[in-house]
Short mmCIF file of C-alpha atoms and ligand atoms in Angstrom, two decimals:
data_model
loop_
_atom_site.label_atom_id
_atom_site.label_comp_id
_atom_site.label_asym_id
_atom_site.label_seq_id
_atom_site.Cartn_x
_atom_site.Cartn_y
_atom_site.Cartn_z
CA MET V 1 105.92 89.27 90.42
CA THR V 2 106.56 91.07 87.12
CA ALA V 3 105.74 94.75 87.17
CA VAL V 4 102.26 95.40 85.81
CA ARG V 5 102.16 96.99 82.37
CA THR V 6 98.84 97.82 80.75
CA ARG V 7 97.99 99.62 77.57
CA PHE V 8 95.25 101.54 75.86
CA ALA V 9 95.44 100.93 72.13
CA PRO V 10 92.83 102.99 70.30
CA SER V 11 92.44 103.08 66.53
CA PRO V 12 92.30 106.79 65.64
CA THR V 13 89.26 106.66 63.41
CA GLY V 14 86.97 109.02 65.34
CA TYR V 15 86.51 110.67 68.68
CA LEU V 16 87.24 109.06 72.04
CA HIS V 17 83.90 107.50 72.89
CA LEU V 18 82.61 106.51 76.31
CA GLY V 19 83.45 102.83 75.83
CA GLY V 20 87.03 103.66 74.87
CA ALA V 21 87.40 106.01 77.81
CA ARG V 22 86.13 103.32 80.18
CA THR V 23 88.67 100.83 78.76
CA ALA V 24 91.43 103.41 79.16
CA LEU V 25 90.32 104.17 82.72
CA PHE V 26 90.39 100.51 83.78
CA ALA V 27 93.79 99.86 82.17
CA TRP V 28 95.16 103.04 83.74
CA ALA V 29 93.73 102.29 87.19
CA TYR V 30 95.09 98.76 87.14
CA ALA V 31 98.58 100.05 86.40
CA ARG V 32 98.21 102.71 89.10
CA HIS V 33 96.97 100.16 91.63
CA PHE V 34 100.20 98.19 91.30
CA GLY V 35 102.51 101.13 90.74
CA GLY V 36 102.93 99.80 87.20
CA THR V 37 103.15 101.37 83.78
CA PHE V 38 100.35 102.54 81.52
CA VAL V 39 101.21 102.63 77.82
CA LEU V 40 99.38 104.56 75.11
CA ARG V 41 99.56 103.01 71.67
CA ILE V 42 97.93 104.45 68.58
CA GLU V 43 96.84 101.70 66.19
CA ASP V 44 96.90 103.74 63.01
CA THR V 45 97.60 101.11 60.37
CA ASP V 46 94.19 101.52 58.76
CA LEU V 47 95.34 104.37 56.57
CA GLU V 48 91.95 105.02 55.08
CA ARG V 49 90.18 105.52 58.38
CA SER V 50 92.94 106.92 60.64
CA THR V 51 93.33 110.69 60.89
CA PRO V 52 95.65 113.02 62.83
CA GLU V 53 92.51 114.82 64.11
CA ALA V 54 91.30 111.59 65.67
CA VAL V 55 94.71 111.07 67.34
CA GLN V 56 94.41 114.59 68.72
CA ALA V 57 90.85 113.97 69.90
CA ILE V 58 91.90 110.82 71.76
CA ILE V 59 94.86 112.54 73.41
CA GLU V 60 92.70 115.54 74.38
CA GLY V 61 90.04 113.28 75.84
CA MET V 62 92.58 111.40 77.92
CA GLN V 63 94.11 114.65 79.08
CA TRP V 64 90.75 116.04 80.09
CA LEU V 65 90.12 112.91 82.13
CA GLY V 66 93.62 113.00 83.59
CA LEU V 67 94.46 109.50 82.35
CA HIS V 68 98.11 110.22 81.81
CA HIS V 69 100.21 107.58 80.14
CA ASP V 70 103.69 106.66 81.32
CA GLU V 71 104.98 105.51 77.95
CA GLY V 72 104.09 106.44 74.40
CA PRO V 73 102.19 107.38 72.46
CA PHE V 74 103.65 104.70 70.21
CA TYR V 75 102.37 104.79 66.65
CA GLN V 76 102.14 101.51 64.79
CA MET V 77 102.89 103.24 61.49
CA ARG V 78 106.30 104.15 62.89
CA ARG V 79 107.06 100.55 63.81
CA MET V 80 106.93 99.05 60.32
CA ASP V 81 110.63 98.14 60.31
CA ARG V 82 110.16 96.17 63.49
CA TYR V 83 107.15 94.29 62.09
CA ARG V 84 109.12 93.42 58.94
CA GLU V 85 111.96 92.14 61.06
CA VAL V 86 109.62 89.88 63.04
CA LEU V 87 107.93 88.69 59.84
CA ALA V 88 111.30 87.80 58.35
CA GLY V 89 112.16 85.83 61.48
CA MET V 90 108.88 83.92 61.33
CA LEU V 91 109.34 83.10 57.64
CA GLU V 92 112.75 81.81 58.41
CA GLU V 93 111.61 79.69 61.32
CA GLY V 94 108.63 78.39 59.40
CA THR V 95 105.93 79.78 61.68
CA ALA V 96 104.78 81.86 58.73
CA TYR V 97 104.85 81.20 55.00
CA TYR V 98 104.36 82.89 51.65
CA CYS V 99 101.04 82.13 50.07
CA TYR V 100 100.69 82.62 46.31
CA SER V 101 97.02 81.75 46.07
CA THR V 102 95.25 84.58 44.29
CA PRO V 103 92.24 86.27 45.88
CA ALA V 104 90.07 84.56 43.27
CA GLU V 105 91.49 81.18 44.20
CA VAL V 106 90.96 81.84 47.88
CA GLU V 107 87.37 82.86 47.19
CA ALA V 108 86.81 79.72 45.12
CA MET V 109 88.17 77.43 47.87
CA ARG V 110 85.93 79.15 50.41
CA GLU V 111 82.93 78.67 48.17
CA ARG V 112 83.72 74.98 47.87
CA MET V 113 83.91 74.64 51.63
CA ARG V 114 80.71 76.55 52.20
CA ALA V 115 79.00 74.33 49.62
CA ALA V 116 80.26 71.26 51.50
CA GLY V 117 78.83 72.71 54.72
CA ASP V 118 82.27 73.45 56.22
CA LYS V 119 83.57 76.62 57.77
CA PRO V 120 85.30 78.54 54.96
CA ARG V 121 89.04 78.72 55.51
CA TYR V 122 92.30 78.68 53.63
CA ASP V 123 92.92 75.15 52.36
CA GLY V 124 96.65 75.10 53.06
CA THR V 125 97.82 74.90 49.45
CA TRP V 126 101.00 76.86 50.21
CA ARG V 127 101.38 75.72 53.79
CA PRO V 128 104.70 73.95 54.20
CA GLU V 129 104.52 70.52 55.84
CA PRO V 130 107.26 67.99 56.39
CA GLY V 131 107.50 65.81 53.30
CA LYS V 132 105.15 68.01 51.27
CA THR V 133 106.32 69.34 47.93
CA LEU V 134 104.98 72.77 47.12
CA GLN V 135 104.11 73.87 43.60
CA PRO V 136 106.64 76.03 41.75
CA VAL V 137 106.37 79.66 42.80
CA PRO V 138 104.32 81.64 40.23
CA GLU V 139 106.46 84.60 39.28
CA ALA V 140 103.80 87.13 38.45
CA ILE V 141 102.12 86.90 41.84
CA LYS V 142 103.07 88.91 44.87
CA PRO V 143 102.45 86.63 47.83
CA VAL V 144 100.79 87.38 51.14
CA VAL V 145 102.36 86.04 54.31
CA ARG V 146 100.20 83.64 56.28
CA PHE V 147 100.58 82.59 59.86
CA ARG V 148 101.04 78.85 60.22
CA ASN V 149 98.30 78.27 62.76
CA PRO V 150 98.43 74.98 64.69
CA LEU V 151 96.07 72.47 63.04
CA ASP V 152 94.97 70.64 66.15
CA GLY V 153 94.35 71.31 69.77
CA ASP V 154 92.70 74.26 71.44
CA VAL V 155 93.58 77.73 72.55
CA THR V 156 92.48 78.30 76.13
CA TRP V 157 92.80 81.39 78.22
CA HIS V 158 91.41 82.46 81.56
CA ASP V 159 89.72 85.71 80.77
CA VAL V 160 89.66 87.85 83.90
CA VAL V 161 86.15 89.02 83.03
CA LYS V 162 84.55 86.18 81.12
CA GLY V 163 86.19 83.17 82.72
CA THR V 164 87.83 80.34 80.82
CA ILE V 165 87.44 80.49 77.06
CA THR V 166 88.46 77.67 74.75
CA ILE V 167 88.60 77.91 70.98
CA SER V 168 89.52 74.97 68.79
CA ASN V 169 92.38 75.60 66.41
CA ARG V 170 90.17 74.09 63.72
CA GLU V 171 88.10 77.26 63.97
CA LEU V 172 91.09 79.42 63.16
CA ASP V 173 92.40 80.06 59.70
CA ASP V 174 95.98 80.49 58.59
CA LEU V 175 95.68 84.22 59.05
CA VAL V 176 97.18 86.65 56.53
CA ILE V 177 99.74 88.59 58.56
CA ALA V 178 101.26 90.62 55.70
CA ARG V 179 99.61 91.86 52.52
CA PRO V 180 101.12 91.53 49.04
CA ASP V 181 102.81 94.94 49.46
CA GLY V 182 104.45 93.68 52.65
CA THR V 183 102.38 95.72 55.11
CA PRO V 184 101.55 93.77 58.25
CA THR V 185 97.96 93.20 59.33
CA TYR V 186 96.11 94.06 62.48
CA ASN V 187 96.37 90.97 64.71
CA PHE V 188 100.02 90.57 63.92
CA CYS V 189 100.91 94.17 64.83
CA VAL V 190 98.97 93.96 68.09
CA SER V 191 100.78 90.77 69.05
CA VAL V 192 104.24 92.13 68.27
CA ASP V 193 103.43 95.34 70.14
CA ASP V 194 102.09 93.62 73.23
CA TRP V 195 105.25 91.53 73.25
CA ASP V 196 107.70 94.39 72.65
CA MET V 197 105.91 96.66 75.11
CA ARG V 198 105.99 93.86 77.68
CA ILE V 199 102.26 94.19 78.32
CA THR V 200 101.20 92.02 81.25
CA HIS V 201 97.44 92.69 81.18
CA VAL V 202 95.38 93.32 78.08
CA ILE V 203 92.16 95.01 79.16
CA ARG V 204 89.92 95.81 76.19
CA GLY V 205 86.41 95.71 74.81
CA ASP V 206 84.83 92.33 74.18
CA ASP V 207 84.58 93.06 70.47
CA HIS V 208 88.15 91.72 70.50
CA VAL V 209 87.42 88.31 72.00
CA ASN V 210 87.60 86.72 68.55
CA ASN V 211 91.06 88.13 67.98
CA THR V 212 92.49 86.78 71.20
CA PRO V 213 93.08 83.12 70.19
CA ARG V 214 94.82 84.32 67.01
CA GLN V 215 97.01 86.68 68.99
CA ILE V 216 97.81 83.99 71.54
CA ASN V 217 98.89 81.63 68.75
CA ILE V 218 101.10 84.30 67.21
CA LEU V 219 102.64 85.12 70.59
CA ASN V 220 103.27 81.43 71.18
CA ALA V 221 104.94 81.15 67.79
CA LEU V 222 107.15 84.08 68.78
CA LYS V 223 107.91 82.38 72.09
CA ALA V 224 106.65 85.52 73.77
CA PRO V 225 105.13 85.49 77.26
CA LEU V 226 101.34 85.70 77.24
CA PRO V 227 99.60 88.59 78.92
CA LEU V 228 96.43 88.07 80.93
CA TYR V 229 93.34 89.07 78.99
CA GLY V 230 90.21 90.76 80.25
CA HIS V 231 87.41 91.62 77.86
CA LEU V 232 84.98 94.25 79.06
CA PRO V 233 81.34 93.93 78.02
CA MET V 234 79.87 96.70 75.96
CA ILE V 235 78.16 99.81 77.22
CA LEU V 236 74.52 99.90 76.16
CA GLY V 237 71.98 102.67 76.13
CA ALA V 238 69.20 102.66 78.75
CA ASP V 239 66.99 100.92 76.17
CA GLY V 240 69.41 97.99 75.93
CA GLU V 241 70.59 98.97 72.46
CA LYS V 242 74.23 99.58 71.55
CA LEU V 243 75.21 103.05 72.78
CA SER V 244 74.83 105.58 70.00
CA LYS V 245 74.16 109.28 69.41
CA ARG V 246 70.48 108.64 70.09
CA HIS V 247 71.37 108.16 73.77
CA GLY V 248 73.05 111.55 74.09
CA ALA V 249 76.66 112.47 73.57
CA VAL V 250 78.92 109.51 72.90
CA SER V 251 82.11 111.47 72.47
CA VAL V 252 83.88 112.16 75.75
CA MET V 253 84.82 115.67 74.64
CA ASP V 254 81.17 116.64 74.21
CA TYR V 255 80.90 116.51 77.99
CA PRO V 256 83.21 119.38 78.95
CA ALA V 257 81.37 121.44 76.34
CA GLN V 258 78.13 120.68 78.17
CA GLY V 259 79.59 121.62 81.53
CA PHE V 260 80.55 118.25 82.97
CA LEU V 261 83.53 117.89 85.28
CA PRO V 262 86.13 115.21 84.62
CA GLU V 263 85.75 113.97 88.21
CA ALA V 264 82.09 113.20 87.54
CA MET V 265 82.81 111.45 84.25
CA LEU V 266 85.59 109.35 85.79
CA ASN V 267 83.50 108.37 88.79
CA TYR V 268 80.63 107.52 86.46
CA LEU V 269 82.74 105.41 84.09
CA ALA V 270 84.39 103.62 86.99
CA ARG V 271 81.04 102.14 87.99
CA LEU V 272 80.17 101.01 84.47
CA GLY V 273 80.99 97.37 84.78
CA TRP V 274 82.93 97.43 88.03
CA SER V 275 81.79 97.70 91.62
CA HIS V 276 83.09 98.02 95.12
CA GLY V 277 80.16 97.06 97.33
CA ASP V 278 77.56 99.79 97.20
CA ASP V 279 80.05 102.61 96.83
CA GLU V 280 78.87 105.10 94.24
CA ILE V 281 80.92 108.20 94.95
CA PHE V 282 84.69 108.00 95.23
CA SER V 283 87.80 109.83 94.11
CA MET V 284 90.23 108.49 91.56
CA GLU V 285 92.74 107.97 94.32
CA GLN V 286 90.27 105.75 96.08
CA PHE V 287 89.36 104.00 92.83
CA CYS V 288 92.99 103.18 92.05
CA ALA V 289 93.43 101.81 95.55
CA TRP V 290 90.35 99.59 95.18
CA PHE V 291 90.44 98.65 91.51
CA ASP V 292 90.97 95.00 90.76
CA LEU V 293 89.99 92.59 88.05
CA ASP V 294 87.87 90.44 90.36
CA HIS V 295 84.89 92.74 90.49
CA LEU V 296 84.35 93.34 86.81
CA SER V 297 80.86 92.59 85.63
CA LYS V 298 80.20 89.93 83.02
CA SER V 299 77.10 91.63 81.73
CA ALA V 300 76.84 94.76 79.63
CA ALA V 301 76.68 98.04 81.50
CA GLN V 302 73.90 100.52 80.81
CA PHE V 303 74.57 104.16 80.25
CA ASN V 304 72.43 106.27 82.54
CA PRO V 305 72.64 110.01 81.84
CA GLU V 306 70.65 110.89 84.98
CA LYS V 307 73.23 109.22 87.17
CA LEU V 308 76.03 111.05 85.39
CA ALA V 309 74.15 114.33 85.98
CA TRP V 310 73.68 113.45 89.64
CA LEU V 311 77.41 112.81 90.04
CA ASN V 312 78.20 116.03 88.22
CA ASN V 313 75.97 117.94 90.66
CA HIS V 314 77.86 116.26 93.49
CA TYR V 315 81.27 117.28 92.15
CA ILE V 316 80.10 120.81 91.32
CA LYS V 317 78.99 121.20 94.95
CA LEU V 318 82.43 120.01 96.09
CA THR V 319 84.24 122.49 93.86
CA ASP V 320 85.55 125.68 95.41
CA ASN V 321 83.32 128.69 94.63
CA ALA V 322 86.14 130.85 93.25
CA LYS V 323 87.13 128.00 90.94
CA LEU V 324 83.54 127.65 89.75
CA ALA V 325 83.44 131.38 89.05
CA GLU V 326 86.52 130.98 86.91
CA MET V 327 85.08 127.98 85.10
CA THR V 328 81.83 129.71 84.23
CA HIS V 329 83.32 133.13 83.40
CA ALA V 330 83.65 132.65 79.64
CA LEU V 331 80.16 131.17 79.36
CA MET V 332 78.68 134.13 81.22
CA MET V 333 80.66 136.65 79.17
CA ALA V 334 79.30 135.03 76.03
CA ASP V 335 75.84 135.50 77.49
CA GLY V 336 76.44 139.23 77.98
CA ALA V 337 77.15 139.23 81.72
CA GLN V 338 77.87 142.64 83.27
CA PHE V 339 80.26 142.06 86.13
CA ALA V 340 80.68 145.72 87.17
CA ALA V 341 78.69 146.78 90.25
CA ALA V 342 77.40 143.23 90.59
CA PRO V 343 77.78 140.60 93.30
CA ASP V 344 80.99 138.66 93.77
CA PRO V 345 80.75 135.72 91.32
CA ALA V 346 82.19 133.30 93.88
CA ALA V 347 79.39 134.13 96.32
CA VAL V 348 76.83 133.70 93.54
CA MET V 349 78.32 130.30 92.70
CA GLY V 350 78.00 129.31 96.34
CA LEU V 351 74.31 130.18 96.27
CA MET V 352 73.45 128.59 92.92
CA LYS V 353 75.57 125.45 92.83
CA GLU V 354 73.23 123.35 94.96
CA ARG V 355 70.60 123.15 92.31
CA VAL V 356 72.44 122.65 89.02
CA ASN V 357 73.68 119.57 87.20
CA THR V 358 76.19 121.19 84.86
CA LEU V 359 78.49 124.20 84.70
CA ASN V 360 76.36 125.48 81.83
CA GLU V 361 73.28 125.38 84.03
CA LEU V 362 75.29 127.09 86.74
CA ALA V 363 76.34 129.90 84.39
CA ASP V 364 72.72 130.27 83.24
CA ALA V 365 71.43 130.42 86.78
CA ALA V 366 74.11 132.88 87.87
CA MET V 367 73.19 135.27 85.03
CA LEU V 368 70.33 136.32 87.25
CA PHE V 369 72.78 138.63 88.97
CA TYR V 370 74.59 139.93 85.91
CA ARG V 371 71.95 141.26 83.56
CA GLN V 372 69.58 144.20 83.83
CA PRO V 373 66.21 142.88 84.94
CA ALA V 374 63.43 143.28 82.39
CA PRO V 375 60.33 141.96 84.11
CA ASP V 376 57.33 141.18 82.00
CA ALA V 377 54.90 144.11 82.38
CA ALA V 378 51.80 141.97 82.87
CA LEU V 379 53.51 139.80 85.49
CA LEU V 380 54.74 142.85 87.30
CA ALA V 381 51.27 144.43 87.29
CA GLN V 382 49.88 141.22 88.72
CA HIS V 383 52.39 141.04 91.61
CA LEU V 384 53.25 144.66 92.28
CA THR V 385 49.81 145.84 93.38
CA GLU V 386 48.98 149.08 95.19
CA ALA V 387 48.27 146.91 98.24
CA VAL V 388 51.88 145.81 98.61
CA LYS V 389 53.66 149.05 97.69
CA PRO V 390 53.51 150.57 101.22
CA ALA V 391 55.08 147.41 102.63
CA LEU V 392 57.85 147.56 100.03
CA ARG V 393 58.53 151.20 100.88
CA ASP V 394 58.75 150.23 104.52
CA TYR V 395 61.15 147.39 103.58
CA LEU V 396 63.38 149.76 101.62
CA GLN V 397 63.50 152.25 104.42
CA ARG V 398 64.65 149.60 106.86
CA CYS V 399 67.14 148.35 104.28
CA ALA V 400 68.96 151.66 104.39
CA THR V 401 70.24 151.09 107.91
CA ILE V 402 69.96 147.39 108.67
CA GLU V 403 73.01 145.22 109.34
CA TRP V 404 73.64 143.65 105.89
CA SER V 405 73.33 139.93 106.51
CA LYS V 406 70.94 137.29 105.28
CA ALA V 407 69.74 136.54 108.80
CA ALA V 408 69.06 140.19 109.62
CA LEU V 409 67.31 140.68 106.27
CA ALA V 410 65.15 137.62 106.86
CA ALA V 411 64.12 138.79 110.34
CA MET V 412 63.38 142.25 109.02
CA LEU V 413 61.24 140.92 106.15
CA LYS V 414 59.17 138.95 108.65
CA GLU V 415 58.58 142.12 110.70
CA VAL V 416 57.47 144.01 107.59
CA LEU V 417 55.10 141.20 106.59
CA ALA V 418 53.59 141.18 110.07
CA ALA V 419 53.27 144.95 110.23
CA HIS V 420 51.35 145.00 106.94
CA SER V 421 49.46 141.73 107.42
CA LEU V 422 50.90 140.21 104.27
CA LYS V 423 52.04 136.72 103.37
CA MET V 424 55.60 135.97 102.22
CA PRO V 425 54.87 135.51 98.48
CA GLN V 426 53.02 138.84 98.36
CA LEU V 427 56.32 140.63 98.94
CA ALA V 428 58.83 138.07 97.73
CA MET V 429 57.30 137.68 94.25
CA PRO V 430 57.29 141.34 93.22
CA MET V 431 60.73 141.74 94.79
CA ARG V 432 62.05 138.87 92.69
CA LEU V 433 60.63 140.45 89.56
CA MET V 434 62.07 143.86 90.34
CA LEU V 435 65.48 142.56 91.33
CA THR V 436 65.99 139.88 88.70
CA GLY V 437 63.17 140.06 86.17
CA GLN V 438 62.06 136.54 87.02
CA LEU V 439 59.92 134.73 89.55
CA GLN V 440 62.20 131.77 90.17
CA THR V 441 65.19 132.61 92.33
CA PRO V 442 66.84 131.28 95.46
CA SER V 443 65.52 132.63 98.78
CA ILE V 444 64.73 136.31 98.48
CA ASP V 445 66.89 137.19 101.51
CA ALA V 446 69.91 135.49 99.92
CA VAL V 447 69.30 137.32 96.64
CA VAL V 448 68.90 140.72 98.33
CA GLU V 449 72.00 140.14 100.44
CA LEU V 450 74.09 139.23 97.39
CA PHE V 451 73.00 142.23 95.33
CA GLY V 452 74.19 144.45 98.16
CA ARG V 453 72.45 147.37 99.80
CA GLU V 454 72.82 149.91 97.02
CA VAL V 455 71.85 147.79 94.05
CA ALA V 456 68.98 146.11 95.89
CA ILE V 457 67.48 149.41 97.01
CA ALA V 458 67.96 151.04 93.60
CA ARG V 459 66.34 148.18 91.67
CA ILE V 460 63.24 148.11 93.85
CA GLU V 461 62.96 151.89 94.25
CA LYS V 462 62.83 152.34 90.50
CA PHE V 463 59.45 150.58 90.36
CA LEU V 464 57.92 152.33 93.33
CA ALA V 465 58.25 155.86 92.04
N1 LIG P 1 92.78 99.23 68.30
C1 LIG P 1 91.72 98.48 68.86
C2 LIG P 1 90.47 99.31 68.98
O1 LIG P 1 90.49 100.48 68.91
C3 LIG P 1 92.06 97.95 70.26
C4 LIG P 1 93.02 96.83 70.19
C5 LIG P 1 93.34 96.21 71.51
O2 LIG P 1 93.05 96.79 72.57
O3 LIG P 1 93.96 95.15 71.47
O4 LIG P 1 89.40 98.79 69.13
#
């Protein structure tokens, strides 16, 4: 069997969006599954819409996801000599021809066909045929080059996602493959590249299905081997509409900024249009081992931000606490965190990570321990009543000597509650306010333990004076 070679071939006209990243992931995983080669090709021939910033954004997005390419990036704009060489060969062999019809003439012939109820196409005026005499070449006109598409028969391919697709050659025009200035056009460049780069499997979005028969015909004319094609259905928003900004971030690189982990994004994208039984959570290693083209879905996948958040929570919980502390450090600094005389950030991460969906939420939650508490006066008056102050004094006194562990603190708090005939919230709520300035925190014993003996006592004492 030939070694598997796949490619991701983005046009650098914007950011790397979720659909593009999913295409890249599947092409990458397929190459990895077979120990093959994953090629990155930048299709930058649309000079008006391509930008170096977009190239950078695509490369950054792939790097963030860890979808490393083995070859490339190849830039189509740097391959012009090669395209010209192939064009020259085709002109010589007669699989392509110069067409001197002017744009106005082409428009007029299309109009005529539309009027006659036919599909508008080039009428073949300049198409060479055996025994046909062409008109004299008009000197003032710079010709385009057209591909000499077969007139009869069908193009059939077995799409690994969509099944067998057949298109009649009558549906296909004699495609312009080079403009009057000699620059090659899209379908031609893709075909030459897939041939030169020895691509065995073309996995791409199904917006390219219409291009495939044209590319197959060009490859056949070049006597190039045909790759297998698989066209992935679109990703839709939860409302069934085409995914757009309305559905949340569409650019992959918006996700790290919101505190998503690449593991979560990869795992999420992997399940958009592919399945392995009921498995929802798996590593990329596992995915590459499983990934095949037999379990790709024929129907459009729906983007579900809640599921992505759920996976992100899962991967945050799996991440080492010290690593999480590192990852949230800059966010917390920007929020004014004071790390001196404060709990160990790794321990705080360990306590807070259960309940958050993003690193940004984690940083927010952790700030509890790194800012001076400023409880609302009215709230404090409501919870810190004269009735509970003696119990709090008792609690502080015991704090001074108790073994500093969550279990010991919990047992001690229960004793204090019993001794003063109070219920848990009667002590826990004012303590939360005094320690952190807020009423919502993890278990009070965990919070007290993390602050440490000195800070915990000092913060509560201040309000009891
Ligand atoms: N450059 C095309 C795009 O960005 C992809 C072409 C292909 O995969 O064949 O949509």
